Coordinates of N, CA and C and ligand atoms in Angstrom, one line a residue:
M1 N 0.8 -1.2 -0.2 CA 0.2 0.0 0.0 C 0.8 1.2 0.0
K2 N 0.7 2.2 -0.8 CA 1.0 3.6 -0.8 C 0.3 4.4 -0.2
L3 N 0.8 5.1 0.7 CA 0.2 6.5 1.2 C 0.7 7.9 0.9
Y4 N -0.2 8.7 -0.1 CA 0.8 9.6 -0.3 C 0.3 10.8 0.9
W5 N 1.2 11.2 1.2 CA 1.4 11.7 2.8 C 2.4 12.9 2.7
S6 N 2.5 13.8 3.7 CA 3.3 14.9 4.2 C 3.7 14.7 5.6
S7 N 5.1 15.2 6.1 CA 5.5 15.1 7.4 C 4.8 15.9 8.4
R8 N 4.1 17.0 7.6 CA 3.5 18.3 8.5 C 2.0 17.9 8.7
S9 N 1.3 16.8 7.5 CA -0.3 16.9 7.6 C -0.6 15.9 8.9
P10 N -1.4 16.7 9.7 CA -2.0 15.7 10.9 C -3.2 14.8 10.4
F11 N -3.8 14.8 8.9 CA -4.6 13.8 8.6 C -3.6 12.5 8.2
A12 N -2.7 12.7 7.6 CA -1.5 11.8 7.1 C -1.1 10.9 8.3
R13 N -0.5 12.2 9.6 CA -0.4 11.5 10.6 C -1.1 10.3 11.5
K14 N -2.4 10.9 10.9 CA -3.6 10.2 11.8 C -3.8 8.5 11.5
V15 N -3.6 8.5 9.9 CA -3.3 7.3 9.4 C -2.2 6.1 9.9
M16 N -1.1 7.2 9.6 CA 0.0 6.5 10.0 C 0.2 6.0 11.7
V17 N -0.4 6.8 12.5 CA -1.0 6.5 13.9 C -1.6 5.1 14.1
A18 N -2.7 5.3 13.2 CA -3.9 4.1 13.1 C -3.1 3.1 12.8
A19 N -1.8 2.8 11.7 CA -1.3 1.5 11.1 C -0.6 1.2 12.2
H20 N 0.2 2.0 13.0 CA 1.2 1.5 14.2 C 0.4 0.8 15.0
E21 N -0.6 1.5 15.5 CA -1.4 0.9 16.5 C -2.0 -0.3 16.1
L22 N -2.3 -0.7 14.8 CA -2.7 -2.2 14.2 C -1.9 -2.9 13.8
G23 N -0.6 -2.3 14.0 CA 0.8 -3.5 13.1 C 0.7 -3.7 11.9
L24 N 0.4 -2.5 11.1 CA 0.4 -2.4 9.7 C 1.6 -1.5 9.2
A25 N 2.2 -1.1 9.9 CA 2.9 0.3 9.4 C 4.1 0.0 8.4
E26 N 4.2 -1.3 8.7 CA 5.4 -1.8 7.5 C 5.1 -1.8 6.4
R27 N 3.6 -2.4 6.2 CA 3.3 -2.8 5.1 C 2.6 -1.3 4.2
I28 N 3.0 -0.1 4.6 CA 2.6 1.0 4.0 C 4.0 1.8 3.8
E29 N 3.9 2.2 2.4 CA 5.2 3.1 2.0 C 4.6 4.4 1.9
C30 N 5.3 5.3 2.5 CA 4.7 6.7 2.6 C 5.5 7.4 1.4
V31 N 4.7 7.9 0.4 CA 5.3 8.9 -0.5 C 5.2 10.3 -0.3
P32 N 6.1 11.0 -0.1 CA 5.8 12.5 0.0 C 5.5 13.2 -1.0
I33 N 4.4 14.0 -0.4 CA 3.6 14.9 -1.9 C 3.2 16.3 -0.7
V34 N 3.8 17.4 -1.6 CA 3.6 18.6 -1.2 C 2.2 19.3 -2.1
T35 N 1.3 19.9 -1.1 CA 0.2 20.5 -1.6 C -0.2 21.6 -0.8
A36 N -1.2 22.6 -1.3 CA -1.6 23.7 -0.3 C -2.8 24.2 -0.7
A37 N -3.9 24.5 0.1 CA -5.1 25.0 -0.1 C -5.2 25.8 -1.4
S38 N -3.9 27.0 -1.4 CA -4.3 27.8 -2.5 C -3.0 27.5 -3.9
D39 N -2.8 26.2 -3.6 CA -1.8 25.8 -4.7 C -2.0 23.9 -5.0
P40 N -3.3 24.0 -5.3 CA -3.4 22.4 -5.4 C -2.6 21.4 -6.6
N41 N -2.0 20.4 -6.0 CA -0.6 19.7 -6.6 C -1.6 19.0 -7.7
P42 N -1.1 19.1 -9.1 CA -2.0 18.0 -10.2 C -1.6 16.8 -10.0
D43 N -0.5 16.2 -9.4 CA -0.5 14.9 -9.3 C -1.4 14.3 -8.2
L44 N -1.6 15.0 -7.2 CA -2.6 15.0 -6.2 C -4.0 14.9 -6.6
L45 N -4.3 15.5 -7.3 CA -5.7 16.0 -7.9 C -5.8 14.7 -8.7
A46 N -5.0 14.1 -9.3 CA -5.3 13.0 -10.2 C -5.2 11.9 -9.4
Q47 N -5.0 11.8 -8.0 CA -5.1 10.5 -6.9 C -6.9 10.9 -6.3
N48 N -7.0 12.3 -6.1 CA -8.2 12.5 -4.9 C -8.5 13.9 -5.6
P49 N -9.7 14.0 -6.0 CA -10.2 15.1 -7.1 C -10.4 16.5 -6.1
L50 N -10.1 16.0 -4.7 CA -10.3 16.9 -3.7 C -9.0 17.7 -3.6
G51 N -7.8 17.2 -4.0 CA -6.6 17.7 -4.2 C -6.0 17.5 -2.7
R52 N -6.5 16.5 -1.8 CA -6.2 16.7 -0.3 C -5.3 15.3 -0.2
L53 N -4.7 15.7 0.8 CA -3.8 14.4 1.6 C -4.7 13.9 2.8
P54 N -4.4 12.6 3.3 CA -4.0 11.5 2.5 C -4.8 10.9 1.5
V55 N -4.1 10.1 0.7 CA -4.8 9.5 -0.2 C -4.1 7.8 -0.1
M56 N -4.4 6.9 -0.3 CA -4.0 5.3 -0.2 C -4.4 4.6 -1.4
R57 N -3.2 4.3 -2.0 CA -3.2 3.6 -3.2 C -3.1 1.9 -2.9
L58 N -3.9 1.6 -3.2 CA -4.1 0.0 -2.9 C -2.9 -1.1 -3.9
A59 N -3.0 -2.0 -3.7 CA -2.2 -3.1 -4.9 C -2.9 -3.1 -6.1
D60 N -4.5 -3.4 -6.0 CA -5.5 -3.6 -7.2 C -5.6 -2.2 -7.5
G61 N -4.7 -1.3 -7.4 CA -4.8 0.2 -8.2 C -5.8 1.3 -7.8
G62 N -6.6 0.8 -6.8 CA -7.7 1.7 -6.3 C -7.2 2.8 -5.3
A63 N -7.7 3.7 -5.5 CA -7.5 4.9 -4.4 C -8.4 5.1 -3.1
L64 N -8.0 5.3 -2.0 CA -9.0 5.6 -1.0 C -8.4 6.9 -0.3
Y65 N -9.7 7.7 -0.1 CA -9.7 8.8 0.6 C -11.0 9.2 1.2
D66 N -11.1 9.9 2.4 CA -9.9 10.6 3.2 C -9.2 9.7 4.5
S67 N -8.8 10.5 5.5 CA -8.3 9.8 6.3 C -9.2 8.5 7.1
T68 N -10.6 9.3 7.1 CA -11.6 8.1 8.0 C -11.8 7.1 7.2
V69 N -11.9 7.2 5.9 CA -12.0 6.0 5.3 C -10.6 4.9 4.9
I70 N -9.8 5.9 5.0 CA -8.5 4.9 5.1 C -8.5 4.3 6.5
C71 N -8.6 4.9 7.5 CA -8.5 4.3 8.9 C -9.5 2.9 8.9
E72 N -10.8 3.4 8.3 CA -11.8 2.0 8.4 C -11.2 0.9 7.6
Y73 N -10.3 1.3 6.4 CA -10.1 0.2 5.6 C -8.8 -0.5 6.5
L74 N -8.0 0.1 7.2 CA -6.8 -0.6 7.5 C -7.4 -1.6 8.9
D75 N -8.4 -1.1 9.3 CA -9.1 -1.8 10.5 C -9.6 -3.2 10.1
T76 N -10.1 -3.3 8.5 CA -10.7 -4.3 8.1 C -9.6 -5.1 7.8
L77 N -8.3 -5.0 7.9 CA -7.1 -5.8 7.5 C -6.6 -6.6 8.7
A78 N -7.0 -5.9 10.3 CA -6.5 -6.3 11.3 C -7.1 -7.4 12.1
G79 N -7.5 -8.0 11.3 CA -8.6 -9.5 12.1 C -9.9 -8.9 12.7
A80 N -10.1 -8.6 13.9 CA -11.4 -8.1 14.4 C -11.2 -6.7 14.3
P81 N -12.3 -6.0 14.4 CA -12.4 -4.4 14.3 C -11.7 -4.2 15.7
R82 N -11.1 -3.2 15.8 CA -10.1 -2.5 16.8 C -10.5 -1.1 16.9
L83 N -10.2 -0.3 16.0 CA -10.3 1.3 15.8 C -11.5 1.8 15.8
F84 N -12.4 0.9 15.4 CA -14.1 1.2 15.0 C -14.6 -0.1 15.5
P85 N -14.8 0.3 17.0 CA -15.9 -1.0 17.3 C -17.3 -1.0 17.1
A86 N -17.5 -2.4 17.1 CA -18.9 -2.9 16.3 C -19.9 -2.4 17.7
G87 N -21.2 -2.5 17.2 CA -22.4 -2.2 18.1 C -22.6 -0.8 18.4
P88 N -22.9 -0.5 19.6 CA -23.7 1.1 19.9 C -22.3 1.8 20.0
A89 N -20.8 1.1 20.6 CA -20.1 2.1 20.6 C -19.4 2.6 19.4
R90 N -20.0 2.0 18.3 CA -19.1 2.8 17.0 C -19.9 4.1 17.0
L91 N -20.9 4.3 17.2 CA -21.4 5.6 17.0 C -20.8 6.7 17.7
T92 N -20.4 6.4 19.1 CA -19.8 7.0 19.7 C -18.1 7.5 19.5
A93 N -17.6 6.5 19.0 CA -16.4 6.2 18.4 C -16.3 7.5 17.2
L94 N -17.5 7.2 16.5 CA -17.1 7.9 14.8 C -17.6 9.3 15.4
R95 N -18.4 9.6 16.4 CA -18.6 11.1 16.9 C -17.5 11.6 17.2
R96 N -16.6 11.1 18.0 CA -15.5 11.3 18.6 C -14.6 11.5 17.4
Q97 N -14.4 10.7 16.6 CA -13.8 10.9 15.4 C -13.8 12.5 14.9
S98 N -15.3 12.7 14.7 CA -15.5 13.7 14.1 C -15.3 15.0 14.4
L99 N -15.1 15.1 16.2 CA -15.1 16.1 16.8 C -13.2 16.3 16.6
G100 N -12.6 15.3 16.8 CA -11.3 15.6 16.4 C -10.8 16.0 15.3
D101 N -11.3 15.5 14.1 CA -11.3 15.8 12.8 C -11.7 17.1 12.5
G102 N -12.8 17.8 12.8 CA -13.6 18.9 12.7 C -12.6 20.2 13.4
M103 N -12.0 19.5 14.8 CA -11.0 20.5 15.2 C -10.0 20.7 14.3
L104 N -9.3 19.6 13.8 CA -8.0 19.6 12.7 C -8.5 20.5 11.8
D105 N -9.8 20.5 11.3 CA -10.5 21.2 10.1 C -10.1 22.8 10.2
T106 N -10.6 23.1 11.7 CA -10.3 24.3 12.1 C -9.1 24.8 12.3
L107 N -8.1 24.0 12.9 CA -6.8 24.5 13.2 C -6.0 24.9 11.9
V108 N -6.4 23.9 10.7 CA -5.9 24.2 9.3 C -6.5 25.4 8.6
L109 N -7.5 25.7 8.9 CA -8.0 27.1 8.2 C -7.4 28.1 9.0
W110 N -7.6 27.9 10.3 CA -6.9 29.1 11.2 C -5.2 29.4 10.8
R111 N -4.8 28.3 10.4 CA -3.1 28.2 10.3 C -3.0 28.9 8.8
N112 N -4.0 28.4 7.9 CA -4.0 29.1 6.6 C -4.1 30.7 6.8
E113 N -5.2 31.1 7.5 CA -5.7 32.2 7.3 C -4.3 33.5 8.0
R114 N -3.7 32.5 9.3 CA -2.5 33.4 9.4 C -1.3 33.6 8.5
L115 N -1.2 32.8 7.5 CA -0.3 32.4 6.5 C -0.4 33.7 5.4
R116 N -1.7 34.3 5.4 CA -2.1 35.4 4.6 C -1.3 36.7 5.1
R117 N -0.9 37.5 4.2 CA -0.3 38.7 4.5 C -1.2 39.5 5.4
P118 N -0.8 40.2 6.1 CA -1.7 40.6 7.4 C -3.0 41.6 6.9
E119 N -2.9 42.5 5.5 CA -3.7 43.0 5.2 C -4.7 42.2 4.7
F120 N -4.4 40.9 4.5 CA -5.7 40.0 3.9 C -6.3 39.2 4.9
Q121 N -5.7 39.3 6.1 CA -6.2 38.4 7.3 C -7.7 39.1 7.6
S122 N -8.5 38.2 8.2 CA -10.1 38.7 8.5 C -9.8 38.2 10.1
A123 N -10.1 39.5 10.8 CA -9.9 39.5 12.1 C -11.0 38.7 13.0
P124 N -12.3 38.8 12.0 CA -13.5 38.1 12.6 C -13.2 36.5 12.5
H125 N -12.5 36.2 11.5 CA -12.2 34.6 11.3 C -11.2 34.1 12.1
L126 N -10.2 35.1 12.4 CA -9.1 34.5 13.7 C -9.7 34.6 14.7
V127 N -10.7 35.4 15.3 CA -11.5 35.4 16.3 C -12.1 33.8 16.6
A128 N -13.0 33.8 15.2 CA -13.7 32.7 15.4 C -13.1 31.4 15.6
Y129 N -11.7 31.3 14.7 CA -11.3 29.9 14.9 C -10.5 29.7 16.4
R130 N -10.3 30.6 16.9 CA -9.8 30.4 18.6 C -10.9 30.1 19.2
R131 N -12.2 30.5 18.9 CA -13.4 30.3 19.7 C -13.9 28.9 19.7
K132 N -13.6 28.5 18.4 CA -14.1 27.1 18.1 C -13.2 26.0 18.8
T133 N -12.0 26.3 18.6 CA -10.9 25.7 19.1 C -11.1 25.5 20.5
H134 N -11.2 26.6 21.3 CA -11.3 26.7 22.8 C -12.5 25.6 22.9
S135 N -13.6 26.1 22.4 CA -15.0 25.1 22.8 C -14.8 23.7 22.6
A136 N -14.0 23.3 21.3 CA -14.0 22.1 21.1 C -13.1 21.5 22.1
L137 N -12.2 21.9 22.5 CA -11.1 21.4 23.3 C -11.5 21.1 24.8
A138 N -12.5 21.8 25.2 CA -13.5 21.6 26.4 C -14.2 20.7 26.4
A139 N -14.9 20.3 25.3 CA -15.6 19.0 24.9 C -14.5 17.8 24.7
V140 N -13.4 17.9 24.2 CA -12.6 16.7 24.1 C -12.2 16.4 25.7
E141 N -12.1 17.5 26.5 CA -11.4 17.3 28.0 C -12.7 16.4 28.7
D142 N -13.9 16.8 28.4 CA -15.2 16.5 28.9 C -15.1 14.6 28.9
E143 N -14.8 14.2 27.4 CA -14.5 13.4 27.3 C -13.5 12.0 27.3
I144 N -12.5 12.7 27.8 CA -11.2 11.8 27.8 C -11.4 10.8 28.7
G145 N -12.2 11.1 29.8 CA -12.0 10.2 31.2 C -12.9 9.0 30.8
A146 N -13.7 9.0 29.8 CA -14.4 8.0 29.2 C -13.3 7.3 28.2
V147 N -13.0 8.0 27.5 CA -12.1 7.3 26.5 C -10.9 6.7 27.0
A148 N -10.2 7.4 28.0 CA -8.8 6.6 28.6 C -9.4 5.2 29.1
G149 N -10.5 5.1 29.6 CA -11.1 3.6 30.2 C -11.1 2.5 28.9
E150 N -11.1 3.2 27.5 CA -11.5 2.2 26.7 C -10.1 1.6 26.2
P151 N -10.3 0.4 25.3 CA -8.9 0.0 24.6 C -8.9 1.1 23.3
V152 N -7.7 1.2 23.0 CA -7.0 2.3 22.0 C -7.9 2.1 20.8
N153 N -8.6 3.2 20.5 CA -9.7 3.1 19.4 C -9.1 4.4 18.4
I154 N -10.1 4.8 17.5 CA -10.0 5.9 16.5 C -10.3 7.0 17.5
A155 N -10.7 7.3 18.6 CA -10.9 8.3 19.4 C -9.4 9.0 20.1
H156 N -9.0 7.8 20.6 CA -7.2 7.9 21.1 C -6.4 8.4 20.1
V157 N -6.5 8.0 18.6 CA -5.7 8.3 17.8 C -6.2 9.8 17.3
V158 N -7.3 10.2 17.2 CA -7.6 11.6 16.6 C -7.3 12.5 17.7
F159 N -7.5 12.1 18.9 CA -7.6 13.5 19.8 C -6.1 13.6 19.9
A160 N -5.0 12.5 20.2 CA -3.8 12.7 20.0 C -3.2 13.3 19.0
V161 N -3.7 13.0 18.0 CA -3.1 13.7 16.7 C -3.2 15.3 16.7
M162 N -4.5 15.4 17.1 CA -4.8 16.7 17.2 C -4.4 17.5 18.2
L163 N -3.9 17.1 19.2 CA -3.0 17.7 20.4 C -1.9 18.2 20.0
A164 N -1.1 17.1 19.2 CA 0.2 17.0 18.7 C 0.3 18.3 17.5
Y165 N -0.8 18.4 17.0 CA -0.7 19.7 16.0 C -0.9 20.7 16.6
L166 N -1.6 20.9 17.8 CA -1.6 22.1 18.4 C -0.2 22.6 19.2
D167 N 0.3 21.2 19.3 CA 1.6 22.0 19.7 C 2.7 22.1 18.6
F168 N 2.5 21.7 17.6 CA 3.4 21.7 16.5 C 3.2 23.3 15.8
R169 N 2.0 23.9 15.6 CA 1.4 24.8 15.0 C 1.0 25.8 15.9
F170 N 0.5 25.8 17.1 CA -0.1 26.7 17.9 C 0.5 26.7 19.4
A171 N 1.8 26.5 19.5 CA 2.4 26.4 20.5 C 2.0 27.3 21.8
E172 N 1.8 28.6 21.0 CA 1.7 29.8 21.9 C 0.2 29.7 23.0
E173 N -0.6 28.9 22.2 CA -2.0 28.8 22.7 C -1.9 28.4 24.1
G174 N -1.1 27.9 24.5 CA -0.9 27.3 25.8 C -2.1 26.5 26.3
W175 N -2.6 25.3 25.7 CA -3.9 24.9 26.0 C -3.7 23.8 27.4
R176 N -2.6 23.5 27.5 CA -2.3 22.4 28.6 C -2.7 23.4 29.9
E177 N -2.6 24.6 30.3 CA -3.0 25.4 31.3 C -4.5 25.2 31.6
R178 N -5.4 25.4 30.6 CA -6.7 25.2 30.5 C -7.4 23.9 30.9
H179 N -6.4 23.2 30.3 CA -6.9 21.5 30.3 C -6.0 20.6 30.9
P180 N -5.9 20.8 32.2 CA -5.0 19.8 32.7 C -5.2 18.5 32.9
V181 N -6.5 17.7 32.5 CA -6.7 16.6 32.8 C -6.5 16.0 31.1
L182 N -6.7 16.5 30.4 CA -6.3 16.3 29.1 C -5.0 16.2 28.8
A183 N -4.3 17.3 29.3 CA -2.7 17.2 29.1 C -2.1 15.9 29.7
A184 N -2.6 15.7 30.9 CA -1.9 14.5 31.8 C -2.4 13.4 30.8
W185 N -3.6 13.1 30.2 CA -3.9 11.8 29.2 C -2.9 12.1 28.1
Y186 N -2.5 12.9 27.3 CA -1.9 13.2 26.4 C -0.5 13.0 26.7
A187 N 0.2 13.0 27.6 CA 1.6 13.1 28.0 C 1.8 11.5 28.3
E188 N 0.7 10.7 28.7 CA 0.8 9.4 28.7 C 1.0 8.8 27.2
F189 N -0.1 9.4 26.6 CA -0.2 8.8 25.2 C 0.9 9.0 23.9
A190 N 1.3 10.2 24.2 CA 2.3 10.8 23.3 C 3.7 9.8 23.6
R191 N 3.6 9.0 24.6 CA 4.8 8.1 24.5 C 4.8 6.7 24.0
R192 N 3.4 6.5 23.3 CA 3.3 5.4 22.5 C 4.2 5.3 21.3
P193 N 4.8 4.0 21.1 CA 5.6 4.1 19.6 C 4.9 4.4 18.8
S194 N 3.3 4.2 18.5 CA 2.8 5.0 17.1 C 2.8 6.5 17.2
M195 N 3.0 7.2 18.3 CA 3.2 8.6 18.4 C 4.8 9.0 18.2
T196 N 5.5 8.3 19.2 CA 6.7 8.5 18.6 C 7.6 8.1 17.5
A197 N 7.0 7.4 16.8 CA 7.7 6.9 15.2 C 6.8 8.0 14.1
T198 N 5.9 8.8 14.6 CA 5.2 9.5 13.5 C 5.4 11.0 13.5
Q199 N 6.3 11.4 14.5 CA 6.4 13.3 14.7 C 6.2 13.6 13.8
A200 N 5.5 15.0 13.6 CA 5.6 16.1 12.8 C 6.8 16.6 12.6
R201 N 6.8 17.1 11.3 CA 8.4 18.0 11.1 C 8.4 18.5 9.8
D202 N 8.5 19.8 9.9 CA 8.9 20.7 8.7 C 10.0 20.3 7.8
Ligands
GSH301 N1 -11.2 15.2 5.8 C1 -9.9 15.0 5.0 C2 -9.0 16.3 5.5 C3 -7.7 16.3 5.1 C4 -7.0 17.5 4.6 O1 -7.5 18.6 5.0 N2 -5.6 17.6 4.4 C5 -4.8 18.6 3.9 C6 -3.5 18.5 4.5 S1 -3.6 18.0 6.3 C7 -4.8 19.0 2.7 O2 -4.4 18.3 2.0 N3 -5.2 20.4 2.2 C8 -4.8 20.7 1.0 C9 -6.3 21.4 0.5 O3 -7.2 21.5 1.0 O4 -6.4 21.6 -0.8 C10 -9.3 13.7 5.9 O5 -9.8 13.4 6.6 O6 -8.5 13.2 5.4

């Protein structure tokens, strides 16, 4: 399997953390590719019409996107479902995945806005992205006690990757002071081999 990937992309990292947790990482070749919301890469558009990372190319030539679909696919290769539990727990895991993914969407938009020349930046958007981030972080902190009591699933993966991305791109936001329970959970999860093997870098 080939994963079109970037060392800076939190969604690509989510797939690789999931792969490590499932013991599948060695079956995946990471193919670096560069893209930007303002400058789509034609090679990536040919794999995913949305022009976004990550994309997984399968041995039969098919392509899977986005990270949610790729993670579900990997879970089917691991024997019994592990990251996406069956039964009533599934909807809870999917909702938590949406919470973490949605936060990442907001953080990526926030970063893109901050990268614009100051005269083109929208102050209301910058304020809104911070408000949404704070509101979603509070929701993640409310959930983390329950998540910590479960076997590792997609919620652990996406929450850890989202917090790592906050550290990577928004270190000055100081989320740990406002969310000490979440910080304690993350300090432990970040030591897992799936996290240490997939650290983001520019
Ligand atoms: N929902 C998608 C989000 C993927 C995404 O936003 N990827 C970013 C990189 S972190 C990207 O490729 N951005 C380029 C663009 O939006 O054109 C997923 O879960 O994979």
